[in-house]
Structure formats: C-alpha cells, structure tokens
Tab-separated table of C-alpha atoms in Angstrom:
chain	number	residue	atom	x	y	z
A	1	UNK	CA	-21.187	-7.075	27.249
A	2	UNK	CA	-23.549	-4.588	29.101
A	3	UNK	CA	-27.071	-5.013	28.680
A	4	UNK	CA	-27.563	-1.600	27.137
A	5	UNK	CA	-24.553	-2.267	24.602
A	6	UNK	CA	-26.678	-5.477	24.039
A	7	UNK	CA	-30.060	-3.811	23.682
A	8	UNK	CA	-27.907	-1.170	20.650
A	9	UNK	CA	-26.265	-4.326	18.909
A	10	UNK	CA	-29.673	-6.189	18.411
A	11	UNK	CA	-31.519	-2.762	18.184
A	12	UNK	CA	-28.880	-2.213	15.092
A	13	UNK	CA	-29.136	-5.579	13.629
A	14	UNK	CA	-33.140	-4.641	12.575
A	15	UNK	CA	-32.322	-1.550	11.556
A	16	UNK	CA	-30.037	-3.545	9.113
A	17	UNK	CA	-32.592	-5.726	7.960
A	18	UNK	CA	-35.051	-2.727	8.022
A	19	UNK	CA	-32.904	-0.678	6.322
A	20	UNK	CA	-32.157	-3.268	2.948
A	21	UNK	CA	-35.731	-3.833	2.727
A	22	UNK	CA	-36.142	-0.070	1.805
A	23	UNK	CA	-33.172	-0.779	-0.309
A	24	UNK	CA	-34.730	-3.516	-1.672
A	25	UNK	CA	-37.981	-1.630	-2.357
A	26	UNK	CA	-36.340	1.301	-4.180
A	27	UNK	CA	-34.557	-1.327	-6.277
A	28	UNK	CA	-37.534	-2.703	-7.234
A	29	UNK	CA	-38.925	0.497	-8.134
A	30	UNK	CA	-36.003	1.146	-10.594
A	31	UNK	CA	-36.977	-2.136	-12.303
A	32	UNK	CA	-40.799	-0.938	-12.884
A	33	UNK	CA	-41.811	-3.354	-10.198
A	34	UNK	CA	-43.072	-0.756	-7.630
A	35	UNK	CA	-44.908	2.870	-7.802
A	36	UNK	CA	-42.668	5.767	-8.446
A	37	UNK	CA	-43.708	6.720	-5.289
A	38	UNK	CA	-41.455	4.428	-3.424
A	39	UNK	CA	-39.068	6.876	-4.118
A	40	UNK	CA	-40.084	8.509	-0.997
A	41	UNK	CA	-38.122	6.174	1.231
A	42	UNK	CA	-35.019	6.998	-0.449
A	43	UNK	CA	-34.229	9.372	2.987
A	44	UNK	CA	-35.573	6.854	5.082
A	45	UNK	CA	-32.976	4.195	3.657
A	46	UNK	CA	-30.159	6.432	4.097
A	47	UNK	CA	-30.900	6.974	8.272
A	48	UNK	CA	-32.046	3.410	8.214
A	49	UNK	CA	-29.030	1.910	7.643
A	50	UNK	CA	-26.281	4.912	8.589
A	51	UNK	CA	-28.108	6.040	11.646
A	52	UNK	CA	-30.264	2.590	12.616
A	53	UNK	CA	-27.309	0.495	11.792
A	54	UNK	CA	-24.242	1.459	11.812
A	55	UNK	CA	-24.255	4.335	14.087
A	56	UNK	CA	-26.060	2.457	16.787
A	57	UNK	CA	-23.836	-0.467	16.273
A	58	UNK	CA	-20.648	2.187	16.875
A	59	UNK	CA	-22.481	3.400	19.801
A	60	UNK	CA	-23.475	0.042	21.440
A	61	UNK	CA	-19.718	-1.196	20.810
A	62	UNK	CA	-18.283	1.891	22.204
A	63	UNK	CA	-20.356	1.731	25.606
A	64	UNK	CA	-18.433	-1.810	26.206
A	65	UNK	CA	-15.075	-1.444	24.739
A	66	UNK	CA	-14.084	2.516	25.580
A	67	UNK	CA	-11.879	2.724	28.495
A	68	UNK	CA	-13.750	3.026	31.826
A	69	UNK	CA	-14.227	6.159	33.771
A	70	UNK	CA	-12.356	4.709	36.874
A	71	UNK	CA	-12.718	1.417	37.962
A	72	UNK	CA	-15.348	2.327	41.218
A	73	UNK	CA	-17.592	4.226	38.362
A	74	UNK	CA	-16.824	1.893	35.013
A	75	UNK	CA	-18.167	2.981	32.422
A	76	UNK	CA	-20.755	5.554	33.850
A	77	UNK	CA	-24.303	6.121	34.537
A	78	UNK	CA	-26.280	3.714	32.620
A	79	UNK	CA	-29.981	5.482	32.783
A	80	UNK	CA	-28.389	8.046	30.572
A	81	UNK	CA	-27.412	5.807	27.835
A	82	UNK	CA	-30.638	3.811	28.238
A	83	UNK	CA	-32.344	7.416	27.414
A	84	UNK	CA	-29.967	8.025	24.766
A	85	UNK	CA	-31.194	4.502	23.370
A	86	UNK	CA	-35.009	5.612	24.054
A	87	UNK	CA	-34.672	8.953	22.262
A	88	UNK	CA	-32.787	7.656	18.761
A	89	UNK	CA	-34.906	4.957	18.436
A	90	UNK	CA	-38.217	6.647	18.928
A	91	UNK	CA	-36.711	9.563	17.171
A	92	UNK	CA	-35.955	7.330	14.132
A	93	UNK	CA	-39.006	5.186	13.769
A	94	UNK	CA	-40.945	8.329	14.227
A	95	UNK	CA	-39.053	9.507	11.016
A	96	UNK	CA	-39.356	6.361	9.142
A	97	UNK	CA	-43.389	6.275	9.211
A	98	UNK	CA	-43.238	11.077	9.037
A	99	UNK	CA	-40.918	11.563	6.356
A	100	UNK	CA	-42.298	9.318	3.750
A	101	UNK	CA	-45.794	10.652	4.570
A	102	UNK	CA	-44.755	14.564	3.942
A	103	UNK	CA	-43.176	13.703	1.114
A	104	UNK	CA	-46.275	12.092	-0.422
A	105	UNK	CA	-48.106	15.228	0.523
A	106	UNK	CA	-50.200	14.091	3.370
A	107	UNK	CA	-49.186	17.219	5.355
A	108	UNK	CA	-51.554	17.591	8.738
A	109	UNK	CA	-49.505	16.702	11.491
A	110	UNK	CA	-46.673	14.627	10.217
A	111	UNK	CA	-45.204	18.058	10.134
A	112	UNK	CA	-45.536	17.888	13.663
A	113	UNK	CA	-44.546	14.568	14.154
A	114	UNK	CA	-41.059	15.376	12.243
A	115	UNK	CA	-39.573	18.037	13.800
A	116	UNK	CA	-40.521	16.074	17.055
A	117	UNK	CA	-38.427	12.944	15.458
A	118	UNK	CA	-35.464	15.681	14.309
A	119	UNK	CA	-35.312	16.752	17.659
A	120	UNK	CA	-35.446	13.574	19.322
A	121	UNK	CA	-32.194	12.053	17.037
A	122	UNK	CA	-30.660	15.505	17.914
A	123	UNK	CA	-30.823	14.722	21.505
A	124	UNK	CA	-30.117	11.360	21.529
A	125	UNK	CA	-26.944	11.583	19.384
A	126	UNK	CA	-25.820	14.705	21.265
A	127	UNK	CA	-25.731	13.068	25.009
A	128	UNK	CA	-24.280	9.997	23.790
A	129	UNK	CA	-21.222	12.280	22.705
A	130	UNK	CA	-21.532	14.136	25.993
A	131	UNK	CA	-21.571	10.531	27.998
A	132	UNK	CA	-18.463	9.397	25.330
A	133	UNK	CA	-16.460	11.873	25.723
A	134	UNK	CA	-14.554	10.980	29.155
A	135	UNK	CA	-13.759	7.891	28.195
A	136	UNK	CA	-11.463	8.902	25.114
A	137	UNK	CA	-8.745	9.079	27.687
A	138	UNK	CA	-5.400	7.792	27.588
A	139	UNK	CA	-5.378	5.441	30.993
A	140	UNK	CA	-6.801	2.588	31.620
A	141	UNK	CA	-7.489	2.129	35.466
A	142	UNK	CA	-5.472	-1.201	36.515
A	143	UNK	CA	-8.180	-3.124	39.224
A	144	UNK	CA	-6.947	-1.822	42.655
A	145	UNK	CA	-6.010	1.052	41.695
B	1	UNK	CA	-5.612	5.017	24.189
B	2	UNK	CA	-2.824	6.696	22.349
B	3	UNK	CA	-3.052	10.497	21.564
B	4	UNK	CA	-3.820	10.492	18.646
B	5	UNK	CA	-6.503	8.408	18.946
B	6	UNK	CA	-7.478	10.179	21.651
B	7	UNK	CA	-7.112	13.328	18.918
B	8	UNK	CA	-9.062	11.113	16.211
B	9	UNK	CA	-11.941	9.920	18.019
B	10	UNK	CA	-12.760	13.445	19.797
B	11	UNK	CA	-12.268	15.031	16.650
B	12	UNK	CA	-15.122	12.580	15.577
B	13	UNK	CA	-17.251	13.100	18.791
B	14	UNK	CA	-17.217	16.866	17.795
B	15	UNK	CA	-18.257	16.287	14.460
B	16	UNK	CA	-21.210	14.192	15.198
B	17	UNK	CA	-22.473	16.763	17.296
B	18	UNK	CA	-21.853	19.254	14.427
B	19	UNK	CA	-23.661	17.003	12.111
B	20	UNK	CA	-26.357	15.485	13.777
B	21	UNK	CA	-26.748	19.223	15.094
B	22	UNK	CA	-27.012	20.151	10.768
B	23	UNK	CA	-28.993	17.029	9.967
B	24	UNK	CA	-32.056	18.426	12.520
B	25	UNK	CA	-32.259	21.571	10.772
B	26	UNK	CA	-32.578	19.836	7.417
B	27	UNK	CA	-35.200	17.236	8.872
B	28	UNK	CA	-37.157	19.794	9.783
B	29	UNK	CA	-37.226	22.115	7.380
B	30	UNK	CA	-38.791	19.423	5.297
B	31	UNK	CA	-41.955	20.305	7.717
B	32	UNK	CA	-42.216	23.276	6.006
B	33	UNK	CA	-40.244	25.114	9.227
B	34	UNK	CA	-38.137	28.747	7.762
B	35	UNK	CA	-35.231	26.181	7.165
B	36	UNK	CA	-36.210	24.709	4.457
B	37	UNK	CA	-34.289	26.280	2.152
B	38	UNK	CA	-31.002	24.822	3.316
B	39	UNK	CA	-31.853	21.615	1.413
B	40	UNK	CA	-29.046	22.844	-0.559
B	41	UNK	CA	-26.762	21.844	2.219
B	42	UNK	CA	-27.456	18.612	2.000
B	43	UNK	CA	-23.955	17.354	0.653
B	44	UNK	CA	-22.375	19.426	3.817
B	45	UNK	CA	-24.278	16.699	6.587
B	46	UNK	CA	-23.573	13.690	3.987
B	47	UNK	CA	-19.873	15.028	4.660
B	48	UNK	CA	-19.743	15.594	8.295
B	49	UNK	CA	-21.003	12.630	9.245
B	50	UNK	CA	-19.030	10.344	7.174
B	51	UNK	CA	-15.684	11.968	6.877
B	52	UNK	CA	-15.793	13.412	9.862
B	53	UNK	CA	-17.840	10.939	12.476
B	54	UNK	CA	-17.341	7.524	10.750
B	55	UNK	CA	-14.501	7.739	9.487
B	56	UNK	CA	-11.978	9.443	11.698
B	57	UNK	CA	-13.644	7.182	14.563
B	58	UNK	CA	-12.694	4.186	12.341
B	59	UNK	CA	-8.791	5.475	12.419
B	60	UNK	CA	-8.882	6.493	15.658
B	61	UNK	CA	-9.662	2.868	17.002
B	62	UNK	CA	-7.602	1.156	14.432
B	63	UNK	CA	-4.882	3.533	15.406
B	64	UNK	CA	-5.516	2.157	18.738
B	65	UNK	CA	-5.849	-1.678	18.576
B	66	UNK	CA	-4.504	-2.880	15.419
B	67	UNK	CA	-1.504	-5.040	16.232
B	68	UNK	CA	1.866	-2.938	17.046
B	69	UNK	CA	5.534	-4.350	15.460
B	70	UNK	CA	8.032	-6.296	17.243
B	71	UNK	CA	9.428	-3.199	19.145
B	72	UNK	CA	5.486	-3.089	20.379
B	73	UNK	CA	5.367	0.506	18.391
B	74	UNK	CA	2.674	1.802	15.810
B	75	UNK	CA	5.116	1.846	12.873
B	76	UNK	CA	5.790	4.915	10.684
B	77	UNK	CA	2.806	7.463	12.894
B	78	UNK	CA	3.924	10.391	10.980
B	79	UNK	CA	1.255	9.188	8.421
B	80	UNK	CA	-1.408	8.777	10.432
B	81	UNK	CA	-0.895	12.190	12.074
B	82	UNK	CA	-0.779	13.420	8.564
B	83	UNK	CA	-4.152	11.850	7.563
B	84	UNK	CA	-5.483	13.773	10.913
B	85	UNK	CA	-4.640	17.222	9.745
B	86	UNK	CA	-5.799	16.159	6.259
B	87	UNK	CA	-8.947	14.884	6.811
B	88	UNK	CA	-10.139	17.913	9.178
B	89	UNK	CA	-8.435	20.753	6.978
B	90	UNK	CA	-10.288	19.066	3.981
B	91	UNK	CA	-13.416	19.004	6.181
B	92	UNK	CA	-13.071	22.774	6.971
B	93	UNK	CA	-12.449	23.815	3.332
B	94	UNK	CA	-15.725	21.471	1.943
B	95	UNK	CA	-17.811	23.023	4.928
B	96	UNK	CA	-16.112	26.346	3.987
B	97	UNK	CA	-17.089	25.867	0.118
B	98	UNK	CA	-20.356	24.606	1.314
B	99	UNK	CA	-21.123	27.670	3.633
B	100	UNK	CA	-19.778	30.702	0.882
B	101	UNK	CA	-22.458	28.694	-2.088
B	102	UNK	CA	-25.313	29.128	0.438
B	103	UNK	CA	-24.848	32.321	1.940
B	104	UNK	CA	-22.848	34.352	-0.456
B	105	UNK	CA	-23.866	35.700	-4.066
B	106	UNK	CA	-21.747	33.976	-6.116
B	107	UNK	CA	-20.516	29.999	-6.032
B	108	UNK	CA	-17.575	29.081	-3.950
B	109	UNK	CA	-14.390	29.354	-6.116
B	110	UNK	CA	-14.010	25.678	-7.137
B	111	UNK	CA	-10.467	25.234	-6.025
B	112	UNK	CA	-11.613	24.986	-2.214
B	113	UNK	CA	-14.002	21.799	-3.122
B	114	UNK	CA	-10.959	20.509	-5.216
B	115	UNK	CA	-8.738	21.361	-2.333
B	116	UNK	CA	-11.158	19.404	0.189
B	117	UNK	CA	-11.064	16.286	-2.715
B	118	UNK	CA	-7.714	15.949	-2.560
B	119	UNK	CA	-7.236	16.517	1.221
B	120	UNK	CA	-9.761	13.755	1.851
B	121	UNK	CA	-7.931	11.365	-0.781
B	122	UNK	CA	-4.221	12.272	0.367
B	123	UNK	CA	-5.579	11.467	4.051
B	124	UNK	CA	-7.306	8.361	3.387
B	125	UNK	CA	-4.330	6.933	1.149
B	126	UNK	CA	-1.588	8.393	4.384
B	127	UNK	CA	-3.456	6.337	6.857
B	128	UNK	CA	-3.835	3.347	4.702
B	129	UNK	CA	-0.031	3.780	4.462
B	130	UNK	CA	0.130	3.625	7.959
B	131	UNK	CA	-2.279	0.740	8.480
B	132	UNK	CA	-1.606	-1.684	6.037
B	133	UNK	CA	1.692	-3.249	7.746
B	134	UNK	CA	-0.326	-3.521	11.206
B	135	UNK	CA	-2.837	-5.721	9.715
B	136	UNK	CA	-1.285	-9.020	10.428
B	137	UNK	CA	-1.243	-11.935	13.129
B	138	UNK	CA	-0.747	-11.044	16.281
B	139	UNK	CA	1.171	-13.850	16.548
B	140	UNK	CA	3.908	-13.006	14.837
C-alpha cells in the first residue's frame, strides 16, 4: 500500500472515532444528559463521518487499487495527492472547531475561518477527482509492456 | 475495468465534483455570505453525494471485482446497465425538482420527486438483482 493511501486509511480511521463521539454527544443530548446546545455538532457529525471517514477511506483505497496510469508512471504524481490529503484535512478540522462556533453565535472571524474551510474541502475533493479520473480506464498495463 | 464500470465510477467522479462543488456554497453561506439562502437545498447535496458519489462508485467496483460465473462472465448485465440509467435519470429529476422549488414560484409538481423515488428504488433493487448471484466463493 502507498504511503499516502496509508496516511488516508489511518487519517479515516480518527475521523471514525471522531465522528461517533459527536454521535455519541448528540445522543446524549437527546437523553437530557448534555446542553441543547450540543445540537450544534449535528453538521459536524454528518462531514465527520461521510467526509472524514468514509470518503477519505474511498479515496485512500482508490489511490492503491485503481488501475495504474502506465506501468513507467503507476499510479501518478504523488505530491498532488499528498496536497489533496493536506487541503481536506485542514479544510475539515477547520470546519469541525468554525461551524459549531457560528452556530452558537460567536460570529467574529469564524465567518472567516469557514468559507476558508469550504473552500479548502472544495479543492481538495475536486483534484482528487481530477488525479482519479485517468485511472478509470479499461487496461491494465501487463509489466513489460 | 469493464465499461460500465468505467461508466459507473466516472459518473460518480462527476458527481462528487458537482456536490462537493454544492456543499461549498452551502458551507459558506452559513458565514452569512449572499448564499445563504440556499439552505433550502440542503436535501439536493445530501442526494448528490450519496446517490450519486457513494453509491454508483460502490456498483461500479462491485461491477468490477465481484467474482464472475463459470463462463468467467458478469451474469445477467442488462440489470446493472439498467440501475445506471436509473440511478442518474432519478438523480436528474430530484436535482430537477430540487432546482424548480428554489428558483421558481410555485413547488415542483410532486410527480418528479416521486419519479426520482422510484428511479432510485427500481435501480438499487436492478443492481441487487444483478449482484446477488456474484457474491459467492471464488472457489467455486
């Protein structure tokens, strides 16, 4: 496995854990046990888990398993996936620590900070599909070849 | 890769990029940005992303690997093709719906969500269909 499919599995595998303790926290909200204002990390759950967890597992996976480019360039530049990995992940914990705080009305410049994190996911997301994309293909190069 | 897996897991490519794309607009019009009135179109990036990303990558690869027959073919395709066109023409008709709520006057007529429902349903169930022999030993 590459190192950078490596660094999305692991990465993904705390952003599980992450992700259920938010669950965890809005569940114990529901049962009285925490402020109603827990119920701000309700978004925060959702990207948690979908975008932490299971879309940077997909991603990580992908990297290793898709068919190579060719067999002299494999599975292409790695910087750019290691950027890609860089901008999600600042992106989302950037999000995790903004949203909530808007939402509880502390304004300023979490505003600031949250369009930065929106356009950091954006951008991240948006060159892994670029980087992806070649390797949906239908051949697999045979070594030698 | 076959084709359409190929098919599948482009379609889903596109669609992330669509929906992250949406999901960036919404983000930040909760900063207060001239957006923030799409909040309606919430349900729209819940749908994107998990019809069309997650879910049409998941067929696409199990299209792919999941263990062929004993003539080495993907048995009985025609379904999975079918859950293709029926997942994206659902897609199109929820974003559609979506779309015509927000910008027009009136609601959407509620036959195009309906539509969508039972596209999604009849395409899920068609590539079960298609699935649920290949899930076996590949030993046999």
């Amino acid at each position: 496995m590459p190192t950078v499919s490596r660094l999305f599995v692991k990465t993904a595998m705390i952003y599980l854990v992450l992700s259920l303790l938010a669950g965890a926290a809005l569940l114990l909200e529901e049962g009285g046990l925490l402020p109603p204002a827990t119920q701000a990390l309700r978004p925060v759950f959702y990207h948690l888990f979908l975008l932490g967890w299971a879309t940077q597992l997909i991603f990580g996976v992908a990297w290793w398993m898709f068919p190579p480019l060719s067999t002299a360039a494999k599975r292409g530049p790695e910087g750019r996936m290691l950027l890609v990995y860089a901008l999600l992940n600042l992106g989302l914990a950037l999000r995790a620590v903004a949203e909530p705080s808007l939402a509880l009305g502390l304004g300023g410049s979490w505003s600031v900070a949250l369009i930065s994190s929106a356009a950091l996911q954006v951008a991240g997301v948006w060159i892994f599909a670029v980087e992806l994309w070649p390797r949906v293909r239908a051949t697999t190069p045979r070594p030698g070849a | 890769m076959p084709a359409l897996s190929i098919l599948f897991i482009r379609a889903a490519l596109l669609w992330l990029i669509v929906g992250a794309g949406f999901g960036g607009v919404l983000l930040a019009g909760k900063a207060g940005t001239a957006w923030g009135s799409l909040g309606a179109a919430v349900p729209a990036h819940a749908e994107v992303l998990l019809f069309g990303w997650m879910l049409q990558l998941a067929f696409g690869v199990a299209f792919w690997i999941l263990p062929r027959d004993e003539q080495n073919l993907r048995p009985r395709p025609s379904l999975a093709w079918s859950s293709f066109v029926l997942l994206n023409a659902g897609l199109a008709a929820a974003l559609s719906s979506r779309a015509w709520t927000l910008l027009g006057a009136t609601p959407a007529p509620r036959w195009i969500l309906s539509g969508a429902a039972f596209a999604f349903l009849a395409g899920a169930a068609a590539f079960a269909a298609h699935a649920w022999p290949r899930v076996r030993s590949f030993l046999k």
